[in-house]
PDB file of C-alpha atoms in Angstrom:
ATOM      1  CA  MET A   1       4.207  32.204  32.696  1.00  0.00           C
ATOM      2  CA  LEU A   2       5.469  30.842  29.381  1.00  0.00           C
ATOM      3  CA  LYS A   3       3.700  32.073  26.283  1.00  0.00           C
ATOM      4  CA  LYS A   4       1.609  29.475  24.464  1.00  0.00           C
ATOM      5  CA  PRO A   5       3.909  28.113  21.711  1.00  0.00           C
ATOM      6  CA  ILE A   6       2.886  28.515  18.085  1.00  0.00           C
ATOM      7  CA  ILE A   7       4.114  26.079  15.471  1.00  0.00           C
ATOM      8  CA  TYR A   8       3.928  26.839  11.759  1.00  0.00           C
ATOM      9  CA  LEU A   9       3.757  23.758   9.557  1.00  0.00           C
ATOM     10  CA  ILE A  10       4.705  24.255   5.916  1.00  0.00           C
ATOM     11  CA  SER A  11       4.133  21.593   3.273  1.00  0.00           C
ATOM     12  CA  ASP A  12       3.909  21.180  -0.479  1.00  0.00           C
ATOM     13  CA  SER A  13       1.050  18.724   0.159  1.00  0.00           C
ATOM     14  CA  LEU A  14      -1.527  18.496   2.970  1.00  0.00           C
ATOM     15  CA  GLY A  15       0.994  18.823   5.786  1.00  0.00           C
ATOM     16  CA  GLU A  16      -0.213  15.730   7.648  1.00  0.00           C
ATOM     17  CA  THR A  17       3.270  14.233   7.907  1.00  0.00           C
ATOM     18  CA  ALA A  18       4.680  17.382   9.473  1.00  0.00           C
ATOM     19  CA  GLU A  19       1.767  17.677  11.878  1.00  0.00           C
ATOM     20  CA  LYS A  20       2.102  14.107  13.145  1.00  0.00           C
ATOM     21  CA  VAL A  21       5.837  14.475  13.756  1.00  0.00           C
ATOM     22  CA  ILE A  22       5.434  17.823  15.498  1.00  0.00           C
ATOM     23  CA  GLN A  23       2.550  16.583  17.658  1.00  0.00           C
ATOM     24  CA  ALA A  24       4.529  13.516  18.678  1.00  0.00           C
ATOM     25  CA  SER A  25       7.444  15.735  19.712  1.00  0.00           C
ATOM     26  CA  LEU A  26       5.274  18.324  21.457  1.00  0.00           C
ATOM     27  CA  SER A  27       3.572  15.625  23.515  1.00  0.00           C
ATOM     28  CA  GLN A  28       6.889  15.246  25.370  1.00  0.00           C
ATOM     29  CA  PHE A  29       6.656  18.845  26.587  1.00  0.00           C
ATOM     30  CA  VAL A  30       3.058  20.124  26.547  1.00  0.00           C
ATOM     31  CA  ASN A  31      -0.461  18.753  26.153  1.00  0.00           C
ATOM     32  CA  GLY A  32      -2.810  19.418  23.263  1.00  0.00           C
ATOM     33  CA  GLN A  33      -4.362  22.513  24.799  1.00  0.00           C
ATOM     34  CA  GLU A  34      -1.056  24.275  25.405  1.00  0.00           C
ATOM     35  CA  TYR A  35       0.063  24.998  21.852  1.00  0.00           C
ATOM     36  CA  GLU A  36      -1.303  26.268  18.549  1.00  0.00           C
ATOM     37  CA  ILE A  37      -0.559  24.817  15.118  1.00  0.00           C
ATOM     38  CA  VAL A  38      -0.850  26.914  11.969  1.00  0.00           C
ATOM     39  CA  ARG A  39      -0.787  24.671   8.910  1.00  0.00           C
ATOM     40  CA  THR A  40       0.114  26.039   5.452  1.00  0.00           C
ATOM     41  CA  PRO A  41      -0.420  23.342   2.801  1.00  0.00           C
ATOM     42  CA  TYR A  42       0.314  23.231  -0.930  1.00  0.00           C
ATOM     43  CA  VAL A  43       3.243  25.646  -0.905  1.00  0.00           C
ATOM     44  CA  GLU A  44       4.770  25.770  -4.378  1.00  0.00           C
ATOM     45  CA  ASP A  45       6.915  28.907  -4.532  1.00  0.00           C
ATOM     46  CA  THR A  46       9.153  31.209  -2.514  1.00  0.00           C
ATOM     47  CA  THR A  47       6.587  34.029  -2.562  1.00  0.00           C
ATOM     48  CA  LYS A  48       4.274  31.989  -0.363  1.00  0.00           C
ATOM     49  CA  LEU A  49       7.181  30.834   1.785  1.00  0.00           C
ATOM     50  CA  LYS A  50       8.344  34.416   2.394  1.00  0.00           C
ATOM     51  CA  GLN A  51       4.888  35.420   3.610  1.00  0.00           C
ATOM     52  CA  VAL A  52       4.568  32.431   5.955  1.00  0.00           C
ATOM     53  CA  LEU A  53       8.066  32.874   7.409  1.00  0.00           C
ATOM     54  CA  THR A  54       7.402  36.571   7.996  1.00  0.00           C
ATOM     55  CA  ASN A  55       4.241  35.679   9.915  1.00  0.00           C
ATOM     56  CA  ALA A  56       6.109  33.043  11.890  1.00  0.00           C
ATOM     57  CA  THR A  57       8.746  35.611  12.854  1.00  0.00           C
ATOM     58  CA  ARG A  58       6.036  37.989  14.032  1.00  0.00           C
ATOM     59  CA  ASP A  59       4.505  35.257  16.205  1.00  0.00           C
ATOM     60  CA  LYS A  60       7.880  34.046  17.482  1.00  0.00           C
ATOM     61  CA  ALA A  61       6.890  30.592  16.234  1.00  0.00           C
ATOM     62  CA  ILE A  62       8.692  27.344  15.575  1.00  0.00           C
ATOM     63  CA  VAL A  63       8.614  26.261  11.927  1.00  0.00           C
ATOM     64  CA  GLY A  64       8.402  22.658  10.786  1.00  0.00           C
ATOM     65  CA  TYR A  65       8.396  21.887   7.078  1.00  0.00           C
ATOM     66  CA  THR A  66       8.052  18.972   4.660  1.00  0.00           C
ATOM     67  CA  LEU A  67       9.111  20.112   1.185  1.00  0.00           C
ATOM     68  CA  VAL A  68      10.393  17.690  -1.429  1.00  0.00           C
ATOM     69  CA  ASN A  69      11.796  20.466  -3.630  1.00  0.00           C
ATOM     70  CA  PRO A  70      15.422  21.045  -2.484  1.00  0.00           C
ATOM     71  CA  GLU A  71      15.345  24.689  -3.656  1.00  0.00           C
ATOM     72  CA  LEU A  72      12.360  25.439  -1.434  1.00  0.00           C
ATOM     73  CA  ARG A  73      13.996  23.618   1.490  1.00  0.00           C
ATOM     74  CA  GLN A  74      17.160  25.654   1.008  1.00  0.00           C
ATOM     75  CA  TYR A  75      15.134  28.872   0.879  1.00  0.00           C
ATOM     76  CA  VAL A  76      13.477  28.095   4.219  1.00  0.00           C
ATOM     77  CA  LYS A  77      16.797  27.195   5.763  1.00  0.00           C
ATOM     78  CA  GLN A  78      18.538  30.398   4.644  1.00  0.00           C
ATOM     79  CA  LYS A  79      15.580  32.659   5.396  1.00  0.00           C
ATOM     80  CA  SER A  80      15.242  31.163   8.884  1.00  0.00           C
ATOM     81  CA  VAL A  81      18.848  32.085   9.663  1.00  0.00           C
ATOM     82  CA  LEU A  82      18.274  35.660   8.503  1.00  0.00           C
ATOM     83  CA  LEU A  83      15.046  35.962  10.514  1.00  0.00           C
ATOM     84  CA  ASN A  84      16.472  34.166  13.551  1.00  0.00           C
ATOM     85  CA  LEU A  85      13.716  31.539  13.274  1.00  0.00           C
ATOM     86  CA  GLU A  86      13.865  28.054  14.769  1.00  0.00           C
ATOM     87  CA  SER A  87      13.003  25.843  11.786  1.00  0.00           C
ATOM     88  CA  ILE A  88      13.009  22.071  11.435  1.00  0.00           C
ATOM     89  CA  ASP A  89      13.429  20.265   8.098  1.00  0.00           C
ATOM     90  CA  ILE A  90      11.384  17.133   8.726  1.00  0.00           C
ATOM     91  CA  ILE A  91      11.772  15.277   5.447  1.00  0.00           C
ATOM     92  CA  GLY A  92      14.910  16.765   3.838  1.00  0.00           C
ATOM     93  CA  PRO A  93      17.640  14.805   5.685  1.00  0.00           C
ATOM     94  CA  MET A  94      15.816  11.530   5.016  1.00  0.00           C
ATOM     95  CA  LEU A  95      15.465  12.330   1.297  1.00  0.00           C
ATOM     96  CA  GLU A  96      19.144  13.261   1.029  1.00  0.00           C
ATOM     97  CA  ALA A  97      20.259  10.073   2.837  1.00  0.00           C
ATOM     98  CA  MET A  98      18.084   7.884   0.611  1.00  0.00           C
ATOM     99  CA  GLU A  99      19.360   9.659  -2.492  1.00  0.00           C
ATOM    100  CA  ARG A 100      22.892   8.646  -1.477  1.00  0.00           C
ATOM    101  CA  ILE A 101      21.883   5.057  -0.636  1.00  0.00           C
ATOM    102  CA  PHE A 102      19.741   4.414  -3.720  1.00  0.00           C
ATOM    103  CA  GLU A 103      22.013   6.485  -5.982  1.00  0.00           C
ATOM    104  CA  LYS A 104      19.004   8.051  -7.671  1.00  0.00           C
ATOM    105  CA  LYS A 105      17.041  11.267  -7.480  1.00  0.00           C
ATOM    106  CA  PRO A 106      13.714  11.377  -5.623  1.00  0.00           C
ATOM    107  CA  ARG A 107      10.554  11.660  -7.710  1.00  0.00           C
ATOM    108  CA  MET A 108      10.003  15.238  -6.569  1.00  0.00           C
ATOM    109  CA  LYS A 109       6.237  14.701  -6.426  1.00  0.00           C
ATOM    110  CA  PRO A 110       4.519  16.128  -3.333  1.00  0.00           C
ATOM    111  CA  GLY A 111       1.756  14.151  -1.632  1.00  0.00           C
ATOM    112  CA  LEU A 112       2.735  10.617  -2.706  1.00  0.00           C
ATOM    113  CA  ALA A 113       2.209   9.280   0.830  1.00  0.00           C
ATOM    114  CA  HIS A 114      -1.271  10.786   0.868  1.00  0.00           C
ATOM    115  CA  GLN A 115      -2.003   9.175  -2.495  1.00  0.00           C
ATOM    116  CA  LEU A 116      -1.046   5.809  -0.996  1.00  0.00           C
ATOM    117  CA  ASP A 117      -3.445   6.446   1.887  1.00  0.00           C
ATOM    118  CA  GLU A 118      -6.197   7.260  -0.596  1.00  0.00           C
ATOM    119  CA  ALA A 119      -5.515   4.041  -2.486  1.00  0.00           C
ATOM    120  CA  TYR A 120      -5.742   2.067   0.756  1.00  0.00           C
ATOM    121  CA  PHE A 121      -9.050   3.594   1.787  1.00  0.00           C
ATOM    122  CA  LYS A 122     -10.463   3.169  -1.717  1.00  0.00           C
ATOM    123  CA  ARG A 123      -9.595  -0.530  -1.536  1.00  0.00           C
ATOM    124  CA  VAL A 124     -11.231  -0.891   1.886  1.00  0.00           C
ATOM    125  CA  GLU A 125     -14.340   0.888   0.582  1.00  0.00           C
ATOM    126  CA  ALA A 126     -14.488  -1.522  -2.373  1.00  0.00           C
ATOM    127  CA  ILE A 127     -14.218  -4.551  -0.068  1.00  0.00           C
ATOM    128  CA  GLU A 128     -17.029  -3.232   2.139  1.00  0.00           C
ATOM    129  CA  PHE A 129     -19.086  -2.591  -0.995  1.00  0.00           C
ATOM    130  CA  ALA A 130     -18.591  -6.179  -2.209  1.00  0.00           C
ATOM    131  CA  VAL A 131     -19.802  -7.535   1.130  1.00  0.00           C
ATOM    132  CA  GLN A 132     -22.793  -5.216   1.306  1.00  0.00           C
ATOM    133  CA  TYR A 133     -24.003  -5.959  -2.215  1.00  0.00           C
ATOM    134  CA  ASP A 134     -23.123  -9.640  -2.384  1.00  0.00           C
ATOM    135  CA  ASP A 135     -25.582 -12.146  -3.843  1.00  0.00           C
ATOM    136  CA  GLY A 136     -28.121  -9.504  -4.890  1.00  0.00           C
ATOM    137  CA  ARG A 137     -29.095  -8.718  -1.305  1.00  0.00           C
ATOM    138  CA  ASP A 138     -29.515  -5.017  -2.079  1.00  0.00           C
ATOM    139  CA  PRO A 139     -30.223  -4.069  -5.722  1.00  0.00           C
ATOM    140  CA  ARG A 140     -29.359  -0.419  -5.019  1.00  0.00           C
ATOM    141  CA  GLY A 141     -25.718  -1.409  -5.278  1.00  0.00           C
ATOM    142  CA  ILE A 142     -26.144  -2.251  -8.964  1.00  0.00           C
ATOM    143  CA  GLU A 143     -26.288   1.412  -9.969  1.00  0.00           C
ATOM    144  CA  GLN A 144     -23.275   2.307  -7.814  1.00  0.00           C
ATOM    145  CA  ALA A 145     -21.046  -0.590  -8.881  1.00  0.00           C
ATOM    146  CA  ASP A 146     -18.112  -0.439 -11.277  1.00  0.00           C
ATOM    147  CA  ILE A 147     -18.802  -4.064 -12.257  1.00  0.00           C
ATOM    148  CA  ILE A 148     -21.902  -6.247 -11.930  1.00  0.00           C
ATOM    149  CA  LEU A 149     -21.370  -9.996 -12.045  1.00  0.00           C
ATOM    150  CA  VAL A 150     -24.319 -12.050 -13.297  1.00  0.00           C
ATOM    151  CA  GLY A 151     -24.506 -15.821 -12.971  1.00  0.00           C
ATOM    152  CA  VAL A 152     -26.189 -18.872 -11.505  1.00  0.00           C
ATOM    153  CA  SER A 153     -25.196 -20.257  -8.121  1.00  0.00           C
ATOM    154  CA  ARG A 154     -21.610 -21.594  -7.781  1.00  0.00           C
ATOM    155  CA  THR A 155     -20.039 -19.599 -10.594  1.00  0.00           C
ATOM    156  CA  SER A 156     -17.585 -17.879  -8.178  1.00  0.00           C
ATOM    157  CA  LYS A 157     -19.461 -14.567  -8.056  1.00  0.00           C
ATOM    158  CA  THR A 158     -18.596 -13.870  -4.407  1.00  0.00           C
ATOM    159  CA  PRO A 159     -14.849 -14.738  -4.516  1.00  0.00           C
ATOM    160  CA  LEU A 160     -14.568 -12.793  -7.779  1.00  0.00           C
ATOM    161  CA  SER A 161     -16.221  -9.779  -6.147  1.00  0.00           C
ATOM    162  CA  GLN A 162     -13.746  -9.917  -3.265  1.00  0.00           C
ATOM    163  CA  TYR A 163     -10.744 -10.406  -5.552  1.00  0.00           C
ATOM    164  CA  LEU A 164     -11.733  -7.450  -7.741  1.00  0.00           C
ATOM    165  CA  ALA A 165     -12.362  -5.369  -4.622  1.00  0.00           C
ATOM    166  CA  LEU A 166      -8.675  -5.793  -3.780  1.00  0.00           C
ATOM    167  CA  LYS A 167      -8.073  -3.992  -7.086  1.00  0.00           C
ATOM    168  CA  SER A 168     -10.261  -1.141  -5.728  1.00  0.00           C
ATOM    169  CA  LEU A 169     -13.206  -2.014  -7.975  1.00  0.00           C
ATOM    170  CA  LYS A 170     -16.714  -1.824  -6.545  1.00  0.00           C
ATOM    171  CA  VAL A 171     -18.449  -5.051  -7.514  1.00  0.00           C
ATOM    172  CA  ALA A 172     -22.058  -6.134  -7.047  1.00  0.00           C
ATOM    173  CA  ASN A 173     -23.218  -9.596  -8.006  1.00  0.00           C
ATOM    174  CA  VAL A 174     -26.638 -10.820  -9.033  1.00  0.00           C
ATOM    175  CA  PRO A 175     -27.689 -14.476  -8.733  1.00  0.00           C
ATOM    176  CA  ILE A 176     -29.780 -15.800 -11.599  1.00  0.00           C
ATOM    177  CA  VAL A 177     -32.679 -18.009 -10.509  1.00  0.00           C
ATOM    178  CA  PRO A 178     -35.528 -18.936 -12.892  1.00  0.00           C
ATOM    179  CA  GLU A 179     -38.211 -18.368 -10.238  1.00  0.00           C
ATOM    180  CA  VAL A 180     -37.046 -14.808  -9.537  1.00  0.00           C
ATOM    181  CA  ASP A 181     -36.880 -12.015 -12.090  1.00  0.00           C
ATOM    182  CA  PRO A 182     -33.589 -10.073 -11.974  1.00  0.00           C
ATOM    183  CA  PRO A 183     -33.929  -6.641 -10.359  1.00  0.00           C
ATOM    184  CA  GLU A 184     -35.062  -3.875 -12.690  1.00  0.00           C
ATOM    185  CA  GLU A 185     -31.893  -1.947 -11.821  1.00  0.00           C
ATOM    186  CA  LEU A 186     -29.916  -4.526 -13.779  1.00  0.00           C
ATOM    187  CA  TYR A 187     -31.585  -3.476 -17.018  1.00  0.00           C
ATOM    188  CA  ARG A 188     -31.169   0.239 -16.336  1.00  0.00           C
ATOM    189  CA  VAL A 189     -27.384   0.335 -15.997  1.00  0.00           C
ATOM    190  CA  ASP A 190     -24.863   0.515 -18.815  1.00  0.00           C
ATOM    191  CA  PRO A 191     -24.613  -3.118 -20.059  1.00  0.00           C
ATOM    192  CA  SER A 192     -20.843  -2.729 -20.415  1.00  0.00           C
ATOM    193  CA  LYS A 193     -20.684  -2.747 -16.588  1.00  0.00           C
ATOM    194  CA  CYS A 194     -22.232  -6.231 -16.539  1.00  0.00           C
ATOM    195  CA  ILE A 195     -20.269  -9.460 -16.914  1.00  0.00           C
ATOM    196  CA  GLY A 196     -22.063 -12.756 -17.393  1.00  0.00           C
ATOM    197  CA  LEU A 197     -20.443 -15.853 -15.882  1.00  0.00           C
ATOM    198  CA  LYS A 198     -21.346 -19.007 -17.818  1.00  0.00           C
ATOM    199  CA  ILE A 199     -20.340 -22.532 -16.905  1.00  0.00           C
ATOM    200  CA  ASN A 200     -20.414 -26.006 -18.385  1.00  0.00           C
ATOM    201  CA  PRO A 201     -23.421 -27.938 -16.960  1.00  0.00           C
ATOM    202  CA  GLU A 202     -21.338 -31.029 -16.140  1.00  0.00           C
ATOM    203  CA  LYS A 203     -18.776 -28.911 -14.300  1.00  0.00           C
ATOM    204  CA  LEU A 204     -21.539 -27.127 -12.403  1.00  0.00           C
ATOM    205  CA  ASN A 205     -23.109 -30.458 -11.490  1.00  0.00           C
ATOM    206  CA  ASP A 206     -19.799 -31.643  -9.996  1.00  0.00           C
ATOM    207  CA  ILE A 207     -19.346 -28.413  -8.032  1.00  0.00           C
ATOM    208  CA  ARG A 208     -22.878 -28.467  -6.651  1.00  0.00           C
ATOM    209  CA  ARG A 209     -22.705 -32.120  -5.649  1.00  0.00           C
ATOM    210  CA  GLU A 210     -19.489 -31.430  -3.740  1.00  0.00           C
ATOM    211  CA  ARG A 211     -21.140 -28.438  -2.115  1.00  0.00           C
ATOM    212  CA  LEU A 212     -24.104 -30.534  -0.975  1.00  0.00           C
ATOM    213  CA  LYS A 213     -21.735 -33.190   0.355  1.00  0.00           C
ATOM    214  CA  ALA A 214     -19.825 -30.561   2.344  1.00  0.00           C
ATOM    215  CA  LEU A 215     -23.104 -29.386   3.858  1.00  0.00           C
ATOM    216  CA  GLY A 216     -24.060 -32.932   4.806  1.00  0.00           C
ATOM    217  CA  LEU A 217     -26.960 -33.029   2.340  1.00  0.00           C
ATOM    218  CA  LYS A 218     -27.952 -35.633  -0.221  1.00  0.00           C
ATOM    219  CA  GLU A 219     -26.161 -35.345  -3.566  1.00  0.00           C
ATOM    220  CA  ASN A 220     -29.350 -36.001  -5.513  1.00  0.00           C
ATOM    221  CA  ALA A 221     -31.080 -32.849  -4.208  1.00  0.00           C
ATOM    222  CA  ASN A 222     -32.849 -30.814  -6.910  1.00  0.00           C
ATOM    223  CA  TYR A 223     -30.119 -28.139  -6.641  1.00  0.00           C
ATOM    224  CA  ALA A 224     -27.610 -30.502  -8.298  1.00  0.00           C
ATOM    225  CA  THR A 225     -29.774 -32.336 -10.828  1.00  0.00           C
ATOM    226  CA  HIS A 226     -28.998 -32.011 -14.520  1.00  0.00           C
ATOM    227  CA  ARG A 227     -32.554 -30.927 -15.230  1.00  0.00           C
ATOM    228  CA  ARG A 228     -32.404 -28.094 -12.702  1.00  0.00           C
ATOM    229  CA  ILE A 229     -28.989 -26.955 -13.908  1.00  0.00           C
ATOM    230  CA  GLU A 230     -30.090 -26.890 -17.549  1.00  0.00           C
ATOM    231  CA  GLN A 231     -33.138 -24.877 -16.542  1.00  0.00           C
ATOM    232  CA  GLU A 232     -31.023 -22.309 -14.679  1.00  0.00           C
ATOM    233  CA  LEU A 233     -28.464 -22.007 -17.473  1.00  0.00           C
ATOM    234  CA  ALA A 234     -31.198 -21.499 -20.067  1.00  0.00           C
ATOM    235  CA  PHE A 235     -32.661 -18.698 -17.981  1.00  0.00           C
ATOM    236  CA  PHE A 236     -29.157 -17.228 -17.557  1.00  0.00           C
ATOM    237  CA  GLU A 237     -28.746 -17.165 -21.357  1.00  0.00           C
ATOM    238  CA  CYS A 238     -32.018 -15.258 -21.700  1.00  0.00           C
ATOM    239  CA  VAL A 239     -30.890 -12.675 -19.150  1.00  0.00           C
ATOM    240  CA  VAL A 240     -27.415 -12.026 -20.612  1.00  0.00           C
ATOM    241  CA  ASN A 241     -28.829 -11.921 -24.148  1.00  0.00           C
ATOM    242  CA  LYS A 242     -31.282  -9.270 -23.016  1.00  0.00           C
ATOM    243  CA  LEU A 243     -28.467  -7.352 -21.327  1.00  0.00           C
ATOM    244  CA  ALA A 244     -26.161  -7.767 -24.347  1.00  0.00           C
ATOM    245  CA  CYS A 245     -23.223  -7.840 -21.973  1.00  0.00           C
ATOM    246  CA  PRO A 246     -19.839  -9.619 -22.191  1.00  0.00           C
ATOM    247  CA  VAL A 247     -19.847 -13.252 -21.046  1.00  0.00           C
ATOM    248  CA  ILE A 248     -16.938 -15.299 -19.683  1.00  0.00           C
ATOM    249  CA  ASP A 249     -16.882 -19.086 -19.474  1.00  0.00           C
ATOM    250  CA  VAL A 250     -15.602 -19.850 -15.962  1.00  0.00           C
ATOM    251  CA  SER A 251     -15.836 -23.654 -16.281  1.00  0.00           C
ATOM    252  CA  ASN A 252     -12.097 -24.316 -16.080  1.00  0.00           C
ATOM    253  CA  LYS A 253     -10.767 -20.981 -14.859  1.00  0.00           C
ATOM    254  CA  ALA A 254      -9.323 -20.000 -11.496  1.00  0.00           C
ATOM    255  CA  VAL A 255     -10.745 -16.891  -9.832  1.00  0.00           C
ATOM    256  CA  GLU A 256      -7.558 -14.935 -10.590  1.00  0.00           C
ATOM    257  CA  GLU A 257      -7.740 -15.844 -14.278  1.00  0.00           C
ATOM    258  CA  THR A 258     -11.371 -14.791 -14.577  1.00  0.00           C
ATOM    259  CA  ALA A 259     -10.667 -11.571 -12.687  1.00  0.00           C
ATOM    260  CA  ASN A 260      -7.837 -10.722 -15.083  1.00  0.00           C
ATOM    261  CA  LEU A 261     -10.143 -11.284 -18.047  1.00  0.00           C
ATOM    262  CA  ILE A 262     -12.748  -9.000 -16.481  1.00  0.00           C
ATOM    263  CA  MET A 263     -10.172  -6.264 -15.950  1.00  0.00           C
ATOM    264  CA  GLN A 264      -8.994  -6.628 -19.544  1.00  0.00           C
ATOM    265  CA  ILE A 265     -12.586  -6.239 -20.752  1.00  0.00           C
ATOM    266  CA  LYS A 266     -13.018  -3.119 -18.619  1.00  0.00           C
ATOM    267  CA  MET A 267      -9.791  -1.570 -19.889  1.00  0.00           C
ATOM    268  CA  SER A 268     -10.717  -2.209 -23.513  1.00  0.00           C
ATOM    269  CA  GLN A 269     -14.098  -0.511 -23.229  1.00  0.00           C
TER     270      GLN A 269
END
């Protein structure tokens, strides 16, 4: 009966790349219960490599490694010959080929792929956050948000939240309605996290009338009257004055333009 194979994975980062490649290859020969993987992450020097390779020799293991440092790769290669170890350089040949093609040296920074994964998941988390805390539906999000957008209806709070989420920013938005006091959480957070979105009353009237038309409702509904709009905007001014937060006039701005202004404000703080 064949001995259960042991595979040592050596990496200067987490070792996930090596593990996926090895598992894909092993699946052609054995199932998941018929081998053992020993992962050694964050290897930075030959002292650690020597210890791992010695252990691999003792266990008669296969060695797979992803090391961006060419000196460490060379050490494993030479040491494996001396120890009669079967070792596989998973990333080295690809790096060397790309160095020839691009005519430039690699960055020599371990874990860049993992950093990209982290950026992706952070962006997804921000998008989910924007959906969960849209339109003030859960005030608990105010304290967790990177940015809180404050404005009356139809000032692009939701599309702005989604756009900024693509930049990995967690955004909550709070609708301002005269009949409803803003949540207390809004006054407890750092006011620099809040951004007020103001709009010209005539522009808002046009937007709301078009919105009512799209919904098949009468254009003269209270929602789109000048009196109602002036009332809402006056209440908005009271709220943002109390918050003492930055305010952006979105009357003639695209979502991307407003988002860029918000990011500039955040970077300058």
